[in-house]
Short mmCIF file of C-alpha atoms in Angstrom, two decimals:
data_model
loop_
_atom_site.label_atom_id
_atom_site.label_comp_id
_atom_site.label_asym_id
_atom_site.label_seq_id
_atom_site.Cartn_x
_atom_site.Cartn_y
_atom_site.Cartn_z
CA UNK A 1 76.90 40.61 27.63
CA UNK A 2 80.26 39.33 26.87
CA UNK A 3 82.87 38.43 29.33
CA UNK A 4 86.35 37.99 29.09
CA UNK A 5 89.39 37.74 31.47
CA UNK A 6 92.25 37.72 30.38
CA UNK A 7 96.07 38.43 30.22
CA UNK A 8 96.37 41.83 28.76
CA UNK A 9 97.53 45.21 28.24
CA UNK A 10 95.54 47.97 27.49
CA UNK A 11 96.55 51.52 25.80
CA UNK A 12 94.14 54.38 25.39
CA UNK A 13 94.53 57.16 22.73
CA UNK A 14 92.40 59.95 22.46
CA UNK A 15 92.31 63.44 24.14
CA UNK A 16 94.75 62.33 26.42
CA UNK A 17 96.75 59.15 26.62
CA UNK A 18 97.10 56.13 28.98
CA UNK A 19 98.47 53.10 29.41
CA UNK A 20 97.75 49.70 31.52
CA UNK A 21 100.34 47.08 31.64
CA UNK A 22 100.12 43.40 31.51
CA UNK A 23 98.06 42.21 34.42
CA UNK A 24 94.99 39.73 34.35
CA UNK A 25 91.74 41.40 34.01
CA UNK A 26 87.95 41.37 33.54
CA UNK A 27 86.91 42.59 29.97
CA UNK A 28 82.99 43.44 29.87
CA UNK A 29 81.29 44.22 26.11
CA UNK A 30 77.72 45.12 26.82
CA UNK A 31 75.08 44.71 24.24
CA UNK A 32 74.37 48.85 23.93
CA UNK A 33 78.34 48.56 22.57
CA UNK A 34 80.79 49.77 25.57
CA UNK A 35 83.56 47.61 26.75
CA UNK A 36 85.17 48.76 30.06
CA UNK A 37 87.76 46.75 31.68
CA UNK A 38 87.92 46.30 35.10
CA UNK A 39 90.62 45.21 38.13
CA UNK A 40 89.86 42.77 41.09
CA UNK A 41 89.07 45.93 42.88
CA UNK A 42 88.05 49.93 43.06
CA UNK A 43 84.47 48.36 43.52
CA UNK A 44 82.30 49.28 40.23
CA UNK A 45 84.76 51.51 38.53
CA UNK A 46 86.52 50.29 35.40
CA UNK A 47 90.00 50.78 34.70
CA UNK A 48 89.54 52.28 31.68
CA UNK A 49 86.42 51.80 29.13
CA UNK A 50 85.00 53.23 26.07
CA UNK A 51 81.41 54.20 25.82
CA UNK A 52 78.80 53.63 22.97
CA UNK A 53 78.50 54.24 20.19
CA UNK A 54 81.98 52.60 19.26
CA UNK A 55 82.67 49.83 17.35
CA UNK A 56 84.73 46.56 18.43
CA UNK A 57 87.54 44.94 15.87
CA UNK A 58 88.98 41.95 16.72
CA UNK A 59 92.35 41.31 15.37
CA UNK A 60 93.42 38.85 12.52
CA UNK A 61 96.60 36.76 11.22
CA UNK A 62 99.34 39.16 12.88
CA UNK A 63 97.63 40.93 14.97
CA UNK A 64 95.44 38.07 16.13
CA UNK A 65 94.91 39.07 20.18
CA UNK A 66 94.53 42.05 19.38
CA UNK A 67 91.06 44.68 19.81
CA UNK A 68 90.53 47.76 18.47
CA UNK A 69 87.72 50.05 19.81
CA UNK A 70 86.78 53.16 18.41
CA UNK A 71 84.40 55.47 19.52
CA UNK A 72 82.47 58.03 16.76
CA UNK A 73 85.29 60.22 18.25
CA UNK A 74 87.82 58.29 16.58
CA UNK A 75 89.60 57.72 20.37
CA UNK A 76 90.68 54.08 20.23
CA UNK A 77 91.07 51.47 23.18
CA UNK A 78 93.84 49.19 22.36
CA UNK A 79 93.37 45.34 24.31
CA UNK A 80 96.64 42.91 23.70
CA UNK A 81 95.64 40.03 24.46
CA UNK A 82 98.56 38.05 25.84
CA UNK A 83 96.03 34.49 27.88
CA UNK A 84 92.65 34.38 27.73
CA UNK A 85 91.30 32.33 30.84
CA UNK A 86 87.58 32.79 30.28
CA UNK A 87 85.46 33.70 27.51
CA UNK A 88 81.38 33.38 27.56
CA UNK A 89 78.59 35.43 26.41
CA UNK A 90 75.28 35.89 28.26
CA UNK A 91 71.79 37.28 27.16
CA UNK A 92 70.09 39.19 30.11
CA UNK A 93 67.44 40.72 27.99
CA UNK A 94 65.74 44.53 28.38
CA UNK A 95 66.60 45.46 32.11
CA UNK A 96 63.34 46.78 34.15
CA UNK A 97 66.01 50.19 35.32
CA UNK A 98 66.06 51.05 39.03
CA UNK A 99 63.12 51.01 41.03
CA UNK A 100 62.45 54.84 42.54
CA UNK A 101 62.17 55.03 46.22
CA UNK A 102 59.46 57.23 47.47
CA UNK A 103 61.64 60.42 47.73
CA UNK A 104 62.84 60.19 44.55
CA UNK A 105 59.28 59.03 43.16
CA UNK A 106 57.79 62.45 44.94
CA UNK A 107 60.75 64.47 43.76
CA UNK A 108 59.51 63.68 39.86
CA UNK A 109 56.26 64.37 40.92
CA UNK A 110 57.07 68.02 42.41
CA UNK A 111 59.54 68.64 39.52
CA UNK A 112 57.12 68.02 36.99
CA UNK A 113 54.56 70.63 38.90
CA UNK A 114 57.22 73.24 39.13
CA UNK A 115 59.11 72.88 36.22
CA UNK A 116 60.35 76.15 36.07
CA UNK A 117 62.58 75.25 38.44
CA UNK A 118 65.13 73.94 35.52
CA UNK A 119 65.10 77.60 34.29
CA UNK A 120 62.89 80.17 32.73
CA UNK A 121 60.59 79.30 30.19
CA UNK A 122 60.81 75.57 30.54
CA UNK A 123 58.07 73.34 30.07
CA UNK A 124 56.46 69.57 30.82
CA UNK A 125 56.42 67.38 27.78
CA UNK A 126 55.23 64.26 30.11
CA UNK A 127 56.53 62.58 33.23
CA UNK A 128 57.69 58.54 32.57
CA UNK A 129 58.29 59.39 29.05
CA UNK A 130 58.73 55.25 28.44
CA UNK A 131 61.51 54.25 25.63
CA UNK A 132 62.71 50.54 24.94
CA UNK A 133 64.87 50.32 27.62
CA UNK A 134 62.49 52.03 30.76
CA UNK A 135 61.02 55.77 31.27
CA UNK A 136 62.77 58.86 31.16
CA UNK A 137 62.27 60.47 34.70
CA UNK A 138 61.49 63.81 32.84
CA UNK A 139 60.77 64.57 29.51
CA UNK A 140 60.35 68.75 28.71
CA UNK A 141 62.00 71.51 26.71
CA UNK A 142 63.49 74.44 27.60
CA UNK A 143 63.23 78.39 26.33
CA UNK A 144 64.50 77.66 23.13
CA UNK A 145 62.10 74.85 22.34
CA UNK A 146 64.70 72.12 22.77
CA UNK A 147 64.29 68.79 24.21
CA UNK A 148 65.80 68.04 27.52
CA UNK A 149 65.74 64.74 29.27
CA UNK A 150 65.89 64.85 33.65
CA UNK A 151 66.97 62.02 35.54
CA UNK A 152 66.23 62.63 39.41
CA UNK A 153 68.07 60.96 42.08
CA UNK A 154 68.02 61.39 45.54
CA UNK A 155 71.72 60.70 46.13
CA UNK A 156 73.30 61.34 42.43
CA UNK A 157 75.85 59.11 42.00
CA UNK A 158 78.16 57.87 38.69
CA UNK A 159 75.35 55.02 37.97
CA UNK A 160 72.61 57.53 37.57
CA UNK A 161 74.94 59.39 35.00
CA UNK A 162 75.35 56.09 32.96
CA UNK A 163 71.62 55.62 33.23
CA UNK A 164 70.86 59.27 31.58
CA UNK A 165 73.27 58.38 29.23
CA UNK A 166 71.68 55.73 27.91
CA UNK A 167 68.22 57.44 27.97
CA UNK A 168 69.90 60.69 25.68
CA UNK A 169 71.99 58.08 23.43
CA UNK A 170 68.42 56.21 22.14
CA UNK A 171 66.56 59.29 22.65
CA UNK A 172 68.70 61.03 19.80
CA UNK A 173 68.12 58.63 17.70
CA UNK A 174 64.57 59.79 16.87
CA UNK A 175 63.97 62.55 14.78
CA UNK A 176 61.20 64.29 16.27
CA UNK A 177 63.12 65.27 19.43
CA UNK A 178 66.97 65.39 18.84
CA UNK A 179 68.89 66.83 19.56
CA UNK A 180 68.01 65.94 23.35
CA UNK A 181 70.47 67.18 25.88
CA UNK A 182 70.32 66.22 29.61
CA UNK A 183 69.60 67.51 33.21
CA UNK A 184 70.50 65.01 35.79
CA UNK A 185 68.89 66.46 39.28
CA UNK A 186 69.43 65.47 42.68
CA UNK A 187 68.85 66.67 46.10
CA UNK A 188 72.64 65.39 46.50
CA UNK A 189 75.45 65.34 43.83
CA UNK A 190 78.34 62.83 44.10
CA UNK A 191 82.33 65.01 42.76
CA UNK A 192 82.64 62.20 40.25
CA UNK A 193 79.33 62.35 39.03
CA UNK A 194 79.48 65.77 38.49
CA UNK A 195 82.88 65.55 36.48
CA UNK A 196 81.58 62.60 34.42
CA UNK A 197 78.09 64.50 33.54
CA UNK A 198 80.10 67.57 32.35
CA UNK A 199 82.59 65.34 30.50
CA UNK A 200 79.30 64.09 28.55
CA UNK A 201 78.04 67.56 28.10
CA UNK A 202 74.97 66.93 30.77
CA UNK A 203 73.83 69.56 32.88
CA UNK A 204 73.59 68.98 36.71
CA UNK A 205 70.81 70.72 38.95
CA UNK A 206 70.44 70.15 43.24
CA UNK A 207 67.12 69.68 44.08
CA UNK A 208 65.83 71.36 47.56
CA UNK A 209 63.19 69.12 48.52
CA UNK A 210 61.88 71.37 51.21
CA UNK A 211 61.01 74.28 48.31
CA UNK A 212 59.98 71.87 45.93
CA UNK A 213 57.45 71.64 48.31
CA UNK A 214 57.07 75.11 49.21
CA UNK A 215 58.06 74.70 52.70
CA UNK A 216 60.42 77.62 54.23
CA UNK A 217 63.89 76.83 55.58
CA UNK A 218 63.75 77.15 59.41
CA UNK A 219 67.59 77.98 59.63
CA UNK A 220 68.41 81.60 60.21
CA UNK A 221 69.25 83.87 57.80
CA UNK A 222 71.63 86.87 57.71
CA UNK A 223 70.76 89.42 55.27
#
């Protein structure tokens, strides 16, 4: 991982178009390719970013200070560079992924046992489907015979999106199973989770843990 602060302004072209004016700022380039840039606050949400695969040209002779990202979109992220304060790369090697809580551990579990719960004519390729960067929740494919990859959550939330996203970008990479979509289920769905997974084309399902487990809501019912 790379990290900069800097000096900069930052201009975004693509389907829509944005710009961030001079201000000092902290410029992240992760090893998977994505560089998001981020303000001293709005917690863990960057400013703006671009998300792999894209491709990161630093500028030369005139337009030294100057980075070009493009994604396989052909949206660019435009970084002038106007002081750079700080500048160091770190390796943090293969990350373990989150550890699953027991809910979300017996969620899998019951998901994988009733998998027709994604929708008709779905079936279980293998729970913990492992890749090089940590196991796939869910691994199964749907009516049509296509791969789908299932993150579970028990609060979904805008990291668990980014996770899935990771999964499907490596996991299209191999023949056998692209093209891999994704279903990112949880027994709670954050609003800006939701809008990011539909952004990236990623289906979202809430999971009732009670009929996962075949246990009967005791609230009343008007029929």
């Amino acid at each position: 991982m790379r990290l900069v602060i800097a000096r900069c302004s930052v201009d975004y072209a693509g389907r829509l178009t944005a710009h961030l004016p001079s201000a000092p700022r902290l410029i992240l380039v992760k090893a998977d390719g994505s560089v998001s840039i981020h303000a001293d606050d709005r917690a863990y949400k960057p400013l703006n970013w671009m998300s792999p695969p894209c491709t990161l040209k630093e500028g030369a002779g005139d337009d030294e200070g100057v980075w070009t990202v493009v994604n396989k979109g052909g949206e660019k992220l435009i970084i002038t560079m106007e002081e750079i304060l700080h500048d160091s790369s770190h390796e943090l090697g293969v990350d373990p992924g989150l550890i699953k809580d027991g809910v979300e551990a017996h969620l899998q579990e019951l998901l994988a046992d009733r998998i027709e719960t994604l929708g008709e004519g779905y079936t279980l390729i293998r729970r913990e489907y492992m890749t090089a960067i940590g196991p796939v929740d869910i691994l199964c494919r749907d009516a049509d015979g296509r791969t789908v990859a299932v993150e579970i959550k028990r609060r979904g939330e805008i990291d668990g999106v980014e996770q899935l996203t990771r999964y499907l970008e490596l996991l299209n990479r191999d023949p056998h199973l692209a093209p891999v979509r994704g279903v990112f289920a949880a027994q709670e769905i954050k609003p800006q989770a939701r809008v990011l997974a539909t952004d990236r084309g990623i289906g979202c399902t809430v999971l009732d843990y009670n009929a996962l487990r075949g246990i009967e809501d005791d609230k009343l019912r008007l029929f």
